[in-house]
Structure formats: C-alpha cells, structure tokens
C-alpha cells in the first residue's frame, strides 16, 4: 500500500519558499530535514530545547501545547516542529529564531580579533621556543628567457629549467600543479616572462618542490592560510599571512549539523541513516565552512584561491564528518576511530573554497572522544613543557580534559552538552553581538547588571556561556535558586507559567520594538546547565581518582573555550563546575583549539610537536570507569551533594 503524502510549504524568513511532500505520520522537523530546511534542533527532536518553533499558517498538524509555547502563542499558530505530526497539506513559516545557527556568521577585519592579546602571547612563546614561521610556502620570483625560433621549449619545461637552476634543485623533484599550469601561459606573457611563483617545499627534507600558483612578475600576491576550529556547536576561523603570521580577518558561525542534534552521539546515529553521512558533511562544509571562508576572504580583500594552507582542529567525530568518513564505530565498544592522523589532504578533495592544491592539515586525535582540538589546545597552553602539574579543560559541547606536565599527559572526554555554547538553553547564543557575557545581581532587589557584547547601545539578545555561568552563580549566591536550581524567591524579575515553572528575566523586551523578546533563564535551562557543569566536575574527579592524586596537587588550571571574553572563576567554583582552588591558579586562555591550529598554520615544527603530543598522550575512557556515573549524579546539584568540597570558595577574593 502506497504511503499517504501531504504537500508541505516552508516559508523561510529571509529565504526562499521550499516545497516538499510530507509522509503522513512524520513530524514537521523530519519533513524539513528531508527538504534541507535548516531548523535549529539541539535536542535532536526530543521536545526538550524548544528551539524548533515554527508558525502554522494553514493546514493541520497533531500537536499539544508545551511549556515552550504559551497558550497565546499556541492559539496564534506556533508549534514545535519536532512535536507536530503532519495530517494534511500545510503551510509553515520558519522564523529567524529557528535559523539561529545559520543567521549569525560574524566576521571581523584585521585588528578586531577578540583574543588578540592571547594570540600575541602565543606568538612570543613560540618565538622563545625557536618555533618561527617555517610552513615551507614561499614566494619565488624568477626571470625566464623568452622563447625564440632557436629555443622553442614549452612554457612548463622552461619554468622547470629556470626554477631548478635558481633553487638548486633537480627538475625531477619539482611538480607544477594543474591549477598553476593552466595560469602559466598568460602569466608569463603578462609579466614579460617574469613570474612570481608560490612554491611549497615539502617537509621534512624539503627537497621536493611544488609550484602551487603563478602570477605575472611584480604582482606581489597575498600568500594566505586559514586556521579552523570545528566545534560541535560553533565553527571559528582565522585568516593569516603565511610568511608574516599577521591576522588578516577572523570569523565564526554556528555548526549547521546542530539541526541533527547538539551532541556527537546524535550525529553519529544520523550518519548511519541512508544519506546521513552526506547530509552531515554538507551541513558542515557547504552550509557553514564555504560561506564562512568566502565572507572572511571578502573582508580581508583577497581571493579564496590565495589560501595555500589550511589547518583544522576538531574533536574526533567532527573530523570524521568533515572528511566524509563514517564515525559509526566511535560509539561502539571498543570505540575505535577510522583514523587519528589525517595524512595528505587537499582543499579540492574536501570541497573548500581555497587553492585546489592547498594542503589541509588535521590536528591528530587521541581517542574516540578526544580529538585534535585537545592536542592543539594542549600545545597552545604549553602544558606539555611545564614542570608543574596542570589541568587543561576545554569547555564545549564535548567537554575534554587533559592532566599532566612534561613527564606525562592523560586525557578524557565527557558529554557536557551544548549549554556552554548556547545550545539547550532557551535564551542561549554564541559569544557574538547582543550576548550577555557577564552579569551581577543585587541580593536585595534582585535587579541584574548585565554586560553585553557589542556597541554601547547594543540590546541584549541572549546569554553566552560566560554570562550563563555568571548568572547561575549570582542567582545561587543571592538565594534566588536552591541547590536543585529551583526558584525559591519571588519578585518582579521572577515569573511563572501556567504549570508553575519559573524563569528569571535578565532583560525585558523593548516595547518600541515588536521583534524584541525577553531574555529569561528558565528552570529547565538551569537544569540543563547543572548537568553540563556536573559532567565537567565529575570528569575532573574521576581522572584524579584514577591517578590517585588529590585536587590540591594541581598547580595550574587552564580553561579554554570560545564562550565569552572570560570566565568568572569564582562563580564557576561557587556552582561546583570547577574545583575549589585559589583563583590565582586559574587561567582563561580562550579558544585554544583555534590557537593551536593557528600555530600549525605558520609552522611545520609546531605541527610536528602537536603530532607528538597526540601520540604520547594516554586516553582514559570514562564510559567504562565504574565510578564515573556516581560522581556525575553527585555533581548535579549546586554546588554538589558534598558541599564541603566548596566550603573554601567564599573565603577567596572578589570574583573576577
């Protein structure tokens, strides 16, 4: 019997209308996925996050009211796409809020990088280690003898002869790419047989030489590279001059895969469905990386083909999906990935808008859930060369940790969820304009004093990770919420819905702007956050227990993650996310994954060290450790079931 189908028309705000036939009994979200309509669904369609809100314009769906949609909104046609079953022909409006991951590509020009001081410090550290710009890519100017009746040598062979003499290399060791060869005849004659050649000396011997590109002599082309951090929720990139290391532009965007689920397990499951791997690869490459790179290049005023080197740091699942390789066996015991090190890849193979022969270098992974983002992060934090015992924490959807010093390194991962990057939080967002990145609350009046990213008059749009940590810490400090994250005080800032669930309004909607909305943190949001912070703390405790080390043995804690301008460490300790240690032991180092990828971009030696870190680090699989779940359950309170672990926090100095 043939399946009954209904016509579904998705009217995408700010985009094109999309038609699809929905199968009777399937959800609106599933129909949208098949039509490649990008609707935000961090909870993988389980009805938990409330971010897949759409508006039913005509037709009928089976859907019940939920805590994410008020009775007034329900009457006005708003529905959760994941909880709405198609039972007739329908017309649906997809609002901008449901496209949050897609609509917020942010690009900054030269000199506007938020973490410039951290990059400068990293550059100085690398110079002190003798790691200079040695990518092997350089600009070589050559002057060729023009052809004549007595010298009718072809252009390619003429160039090979000249370069071999100038660089003292054998012609057989020189390769001219097809891309460069296609440009060679016109470039030669436009430059009167003077050429600027972009060449790459192949490591480690550098005896092999590849001509990547050619320009008429005197063109002085920009030789650029791009470093990319592919996070589960957020993708960040830096465009830099390869020889100078100068940052030309930077940008970030939401990872388009989030509509298939906020966590890596959801995406691994999706990849195993028919066409799933291709959909996920398209979501990260075609829908995210391609427009992000093009926009960054436009801002810097260069053509994408002038990017001759790409470095990528990402967790193991993201690396597999980026390369189009099935991550299926990452979630099946004994949790074995297809690869740790990516080998020789090119921009053309991976579908990136860069020079087709640009080398794409992947930071090596360590285990099934600890990837190149951690090897790159451990490098940029310099953990691998320190005498003292240090803890490295990367606050992301896939929370990853490393503990050790120059003698040993141990790593593990925990499923923290996307709360730190704005996912699973009703008012959550990435650290871009309009995000509340810090907040104080008056203990008497309960009035907030938020700090907002952007221009002075920038209104609040939502909460980024650092703002979320701050606000939960303040609500707990002021006695507005209890250890379970439930509201126990009433006031003008606390509102309750028809089911009695409470929320704290950080910023009220602008009455003069009908498109603005309240920024409110709900009890469900706080519950999701408590699980995220509990995953981090329980992972720390488990790792220390395995090594039989007390928390006091840690001399320094390096906290990474692109979740805001900085983390209030005292607040993070107050709520039980980080161990109670003197604040001076904590150091926020920003997006260390991107910093490590940036180091790889400019230096082959840095890449070699990062590879060595990956090969020498021990991986601890938490899912097989018998005590981890007990630790996690105990940590899912504010601050913990054993509050004595955090008794010293209030004796520390003022939060900073």
Tab-separated table of C-alpha atoms in Angstrom, residues 230-488:
chain	number	residue	atom	x	y	z
A	230	UNK	CA	35.299	22.920	14.006
A	231	UNK	CA	33.357	22.730	17.236
A	232	UNK	CA	30.236	20.658	17.740
A	233	UNK	CA	28.211	23.868	18.117
A	234	UNK	CA	30.430	26.681	16.820
A	235	UNK	CA	32.959	26.975	13.991
A	236	UNK	CA	35.714	29.610	14.191
A	237	UNK	CA	38.360	30.583	11.654
A	238	UNK	CA	41.383	32.870	11.291
A	239	UNK	CA	42.847	34.073	8.006
A	240	UNK	CA	46.532	34.954	8.258
A	241	UNK	CA	49.524	35.797	6.113
A	242	UNK	CA	51.676	32.672	5.982
A	243	UNK	CA	55.068	34.354	5.909
A	244	UNK	CA	54.244	37.114	8.404
A	245	UNK	CA	51.748	35.353	10.664
A	246	UNK	CA	49.705	38.571	10.666
A	247	UNK	CA	45.974	38.037	11.183
A	248	UNK	CA	44.046	39.366	8.174
A	249	UNK	CA	40.479	38.568	9.279
A	250	UNK	CA	38.536	36.210	11.511
A	251	UNK	CA	35.025	34.873	11.776
A	252	UNK	CA	32.675	32.394	13.394
A	253	UNK	CA	29.418	30.647	12.580
A	254	UNK	CA	27.104	28.054	14.016
A	255	UNK	CA	27.757	24.455	13.005
A	256	UNK	CA	24.941	23.574	10.595
A	257	UNK	CA	24.914	19.999	11.866
A	258	UNK	CA	23.157	21.151	15.033
A	259	UNK	CA	19.767	20.526	13.447
A	260	UNK	CA	20.629	16.815	13.602
A	261	UNK	CA	21.330	17.021	17.337
A	262	UNK	CA	23.536	19.035	19.664
A	263	UNK	CA	25.799	16.175	20.750
A	264	UNK	CA	28.168	13.933	18.819
A	265	UNK	CA	26.227	10.732	19.583
A	266	UNK	CA	23.105	12.113	17.861
A	267	UNK	CA	25.174	12.951	14.806
A	268	UNK	CA	26.906	9.583	14.727
A	269	UNK	CA	23.463	7.954	14.747
A	270	UNK	CA	22.267	10.308	11.987
A	271	UNK	CA	25.334	9.477	9.882
A	272	UNK	CA	24.285	5.821	9.859
A	273	UNK	CA	20.912	6.568	8.265
A	274	UNK	CA	20.518	6.445	4.455
A	275	UNK	CA	22.210	9.561	3.088
A	276	UNK	CA	23.021	10.716	6.623
A	277	UNK	CA	26.789	10.984	6.202
A	278	UNK	CA	26.357	13.106	3.073
A	279	UNK	CA	23.820	15.364	4.813
A	280	UNK	CA	26.118	15.942	7.777
A	281	UNK	CA	29.130	16.626	5.574
A	282	UNK	CA	27.096	19.073	3.502
A	283	UNK	CA	25.906	20.805	6.675
A	284	UNK	CA	29.442	21.483	7.892
A	285	UNK	CA	31.140	22.133	4.549
A	286	UNK	CA	28.601	23.507	2.082
A	287	UNK	CA	26.384	25.344	4.554
A	288	UNK	CA	28.985	26.529	7.060
A	289	UNK	CA	32.656	26.444	6.048
A	290	UNK	CA	32.199	27.556	2.441
A	291	UNK	CA	30.187	30.735	3.203
A	292	UNK	CA	32.340	31.480	6.256
A	293	UNK	CA	35.612	31.265	4.301
A	294	UNK	CA	34.198	33.315	1.419
A	295	UNK	CA	32.993	36.032	3.781
A	296	UNK	CA	36.323	36.137	5.629
A	297	UNK	CA	38.180	36.460	2.308
A	298	UNK	CA	35.834	39.234	1.209
A	299	UNK	CA	36.504	41.109	4.452
A	300	UNK	CA	40.278	40.719	4.009
A	301	UNK	CA	40.106	41.724	0.340
A	302	UNK	CA	41.730	38.577	-1.058
A	303	UNK	CA	40.569	35.841	-3.419
A	304	UNK	CA	39.969	32.395	-1.858
A	305	UNK	CA	42.472	30.835	-4.284
A	306	UNK	CA	45.183	32.776	-2.429
A	307	UNK	CA	44.717	30.416	0.531
A	308	UNK	CA	47.508	27.853	0.154
A	309	UNK	CA	47.375	26.095	3.519
A	310	UNK	CA	44.510	25.041	5.788
A	311	UNK	CA	44.779	23.692	9.329
A	312	UNK	CA	41.835	22.158	11.157
A	313	UNK	CA	41.384	21.243	14.816
A	314	UNK	CA	38.236	19.394	15.855
A	315	UNK	CA	37.014	16.568	18.033
A	316	UNK	CA	37.206	13.072	16.584
A	317	UNK	CA	33.593	12.917	15.402
A	318	UNK	CA	33.736	16.326	13.724
A	319	UNK	CA	36.992	15.400	11.960
A	320	UNK	CA	35.422	12.230	10.558
A	321	UNK	CA	32.300	14.047	9.355
A	322	UNK	CA	34.371	16.862	7.828
A	323	UNK	CA	36.383	14.296	5.857
A	324	UNK	CA	33.245	12.368	4.872
A	325	UNK	CA	34.318	9.247	6.772
A	326	UNK	CA	31.813	7.258	8.805
A	327	UNK	CA	32.170	7.748	12.587
A	328	UNK	CA	29.919	4.739	13.280
A	329	UNK	CA	32.444	2.734	15.292
A	330	UNK	CA	33.297	5.611	17.628
A	331	UNK	CA	30.198	4.800	19.694
A	332	UNK	CA	30.567	1.016	19.640
A	333	UNK	CA	32.906	-0.799	22.002
A	334	UNK	CA	35.927	-0.825	21.811
A	335	UNK	CA	35.348	2.728	20.423
A	336	UNK	CA	37.850	2.726	17.539
A	337	UNK	CA	38.030	5.680	15.097
A	338	UNK	CA	38.848	5.286	11.403
A	339	UNK	CA	41.970	7.420	11.849
A	340	UNK	CA	43.915	9.522	14.337
A	341	UNK	CA	46.048	11.416	11.800
A	342	UNK	CA	44.579	12.712	8.547
A	343	UNK	CA	47.531	12.239	6.209
A	344	UNK	CA	47.755	14.195	2.953
A	345	UNK	CA	44.521	16.007	2.079
A	346	UNK	CA	43.820	18.914	-0.265
A	347	UNK	CA	41.295	21.711	-0.459
A	348	UNK	CA	39.808	20.272	-3.656
A	349	UNK	CA	39.262	16.845	-2.066
A	350	UNK	CA	37.382	18.394	0.838
A	351	UNK	CA	35.342	20.874	-1.205
A	352	UNK	CA	36.779	24.014	0.381
A	353	UNK	CA	36.888	27.372	-1.466
A	354	UNK	CA	40.684	27.635	-1.335
A	355	UNK	CA	43.515	26.911	-3.751
A	356	UNK	CA	42.676	23.404	-5.009
A	357	UNK	CA	46.140	22.112	-4.081
A	358	UNK	CA	46.248	23.748	-0.649
A	359	UNK	CA	47.356	21.201	1.928
A	360	UNK	CA	44.704	20.571	4.585
A	361	UNK	CA	46.357	19.522	7.846
A	362	UNK	CA	44.287	17.935	10.620
A	363	UNK	CA	45.415	18.119	14.237
A	364	UNK	CA	45.725	14.472	15.368
A	365	UNK	CA	43.126	12.813	17.590
A	366	UNK	CA	43.899	10.792	20.706
A	367	UNK	CA	40.807	8.644	21.205
A	368	UNK	CA	37.186	8.205	20.217
A	369	UNK	CA	36.056	11.362	22.025
A	370	UNK	CA	39.296	13.305	22.490
A	371	UNK	CA	40.372	14.823	19.218
A	372	UNK	CA	42.653	17.307	17.549
A	373	UNK	CA	41.036	20.193	19.391
A	374	UNK	CA	42.717	18.898	22.553
A	375	UNK	CA	46.132	18.149	21.035
A	376	UNK	CA	46.052	21.666	19.559
A	377	UNK	CA	44.832	23.085	22.880
A	378	UNK	CA	47.461	21.297	24.961
A	379	UNK	CA	50.085	22.728	22.618
A	380	UNK	CA	48.806	26.311	22.799
A	381	UNK	CA	48.551	26.112	26.616
A	382	UNK	CA	52.153	24.811	26.706
A	383	UNK	CA	51.021	22.123	29.162
A	384	UNK	CA	53.386	19.629	27.531
A	385	UNK	CA	56.502	21.564	28.580
A	386	UNK	CA	55.602	22.613	32.130
A	387	UNK	CA	57.313	21.198	35.211
A	388	UNK	CA	54.276	21.637	37.473
A	389	UNK	CA	51.123	19.518	37.377
A	390	UNK	CA	48.489	21.312	35.318
A	391	UNK	CA	44.894	20.677	34.337
A	392	UNK	CA	43.543	21.709	30.928
A	393	UNK	CA	39.758	21.999	30.428
A	394	UNK	CA	38.062	22.726	27.104
A	395	UNK	CA	34.512	23.886	27.815
A	396	UNK	CA	32.495	22.827	24.805
A	397	UNK	CA	29.665	20.532	23.815
A	398	UNK	CA	32.091	17.638	24.069
A	399	UNK	CA	33.908	18.641	27.270
A	400	UNK	CA	37.518	17.462	27.079
A	401	UNK	CA	40.260	17.476	29.700
A	402	UNK	CA	43.980	16.816	29.945
A	403	UNK	CA	46.108	16.474	33.066
A	404	UNK	CA	49.863	16.293	33.321
A	405	UNK	CA	53.176	18.020	32.721
A	406	UNK	CA	56.310	17.459	30.649
A	407	UNK	CA	56.607	13.922	32.057
A	408	UNK	CA	53.130	12.563	31.281
A	409	UNK	CA	49.734	13.549	29.861
A	410	UNK	CA	46.350	11.893	30.433
A	411	UNK	CA	43.143	12.936	28.683
A	412	UNK	CA	39.436	12.157	28.814
A	413	UNK	CA	36.124	13.474	27.489
A	414	UNK	CA	32.642	13.942	28.897
A	415	UNK	CA	29.340	14.781	27.247
A	416	UNK	CA	28.793	18.244	28.695
A	417	UNK	CA	26.194	19.166	26.087
A	418	UNK	CA	25.938	22.472	24.231
A	419	UNK	CA	24.902	24.679	27.171
A	420	UNK	CA	28.278	26.466	27.327
A	421	UNK	CA	27.857	27.488	23.673
A	422	UNK	CA	24.190	28.460	23.846
A	423	UNK	CA	22.536	25.161	22.967
A	424	UNK	CA	19.889	23.540	25.217
A	425	UNK	CA	19.326	26.997	26.747
A	426	UNK	CA	16.148	28.795	25.655
A	427	UNK	CA	17.895	32.187	25.583
A	428	UNK	CA	21.339	30.774	24.787
A	429	UNK	CA	23.554	32.054	21.979
A	430	UNK	CA	27.168	32.176	20.903
A	431	UNK	CA	29.501	34.920	22.137
A	432	UNK	CA	28.565	37.483	19.479
A	433	UNK	CA	26.924	40.928	19.477
A	434	UNK	CA	23.941	41.032	21.803
A	435	UNK	CA	25.142	38.245	24.083
A	436	UNK	CA	25.200	38.883	27.829
A	437	UNK	CA	28.731	37.784	28.759
A	438	UNK	CA	28.730	38.781	32.442
A	439	UNK	CA	26.092	39.694	34.995
A	440	UNK	CA	25.763	40.799	38.607
A	441	UNK	CA	22.545	40.532	40.629
A	442	UNK	CA	21.648	42.703	43.615
A	443	UNK	CA	20.930	40.359	46.517
A	444	UNK	CA	18.261	42.696	47.939
A	445	UNK	CA	16.375	43.974	44.881
A	446	UNK	CA	17.199	41.000	42.611
A	447	UNK	CA	17.937	43.514	39.832
A	448	UNK	CA	20.595	42.439	37.288
A	449	UNK	CA	23.503	44.450	35.888
A	450	UNK	CA	24.386	42.692	32.623
A	451	UNK	CA	27.419	43.298	30.416
A	452	UNK	CA	26.581	42.929	26.717
A	453	UNK	CA	28.909	42.213	23.800
A	454	UNK	CA	28.772	44.901	21.110
A	455	UNK	CA	28.381	48.651	20.824
A	456	UNK	CA	27.323	50.735	23.808
A	457	UNK	CA	23.632	50.773	22.846
A	458	UNK	CA	23.544	47.097	21.856
A	459	UNK	CA	20.386	45.474	23.292
A	460	UNK	CA	20.547	42.074	24.947
A	461	UNK	CA	19.558	39.165	22.704
A	462	UNK	CA	20.575	36.178	24.818
A	463	UNK	CA	23.166	34.606	27.118
A	464	UNK	CA	26.518	33.189	26.012
A	465	UNK	CA	28.477	30.658	28.077
A	466	UNK	CA	30.362	33.061	30.329
A	467	UNK	CA	27.164	35.016	31.015
A	468	UNK	CA	25.322	31.806	31.849
A	469	UNK	CA	27.962	30.768	34.395
A	470	UNK	CA	27.860	34.244	35.922
A	471	UNK	CA	24.076	34.437	36.152
A	472	UNK	CA	23.563	30.984	37.665
A	473	UNK	CA	26.300	31.754	40.190
A	474	UNK	CA	24.648	35.048	41.109
A	475	UNK	CA	21.164	33.543	41.420
A	476	UNK	CA	22.575	30.883	43.745
A	477	UNK	CA	24.619	33.394	45.762
A	478	UNK	CA	21.572	35.612	46.272
A	479	UNK	CA	19.402	32.708	47.405
A	480	UNK	CA	17.071	33.118	44.427
A	481	UNK	CA	17.513	29.459	43.422
A	482	UNK	CA	18.223	26.413	45.580
A	483	UNK	CA	20.685	23.538	45.178
A	484	UNK	CA	18.436	21.908	42.566
A	485	UNK	CA	18.176	25.100	40.523
A	486	UNK	CA	14.562	25.787	41.538
A	487	UNK	CA	13.409	29.346	42.245
A	488	UNK	CA	12.690	29.950	45.926
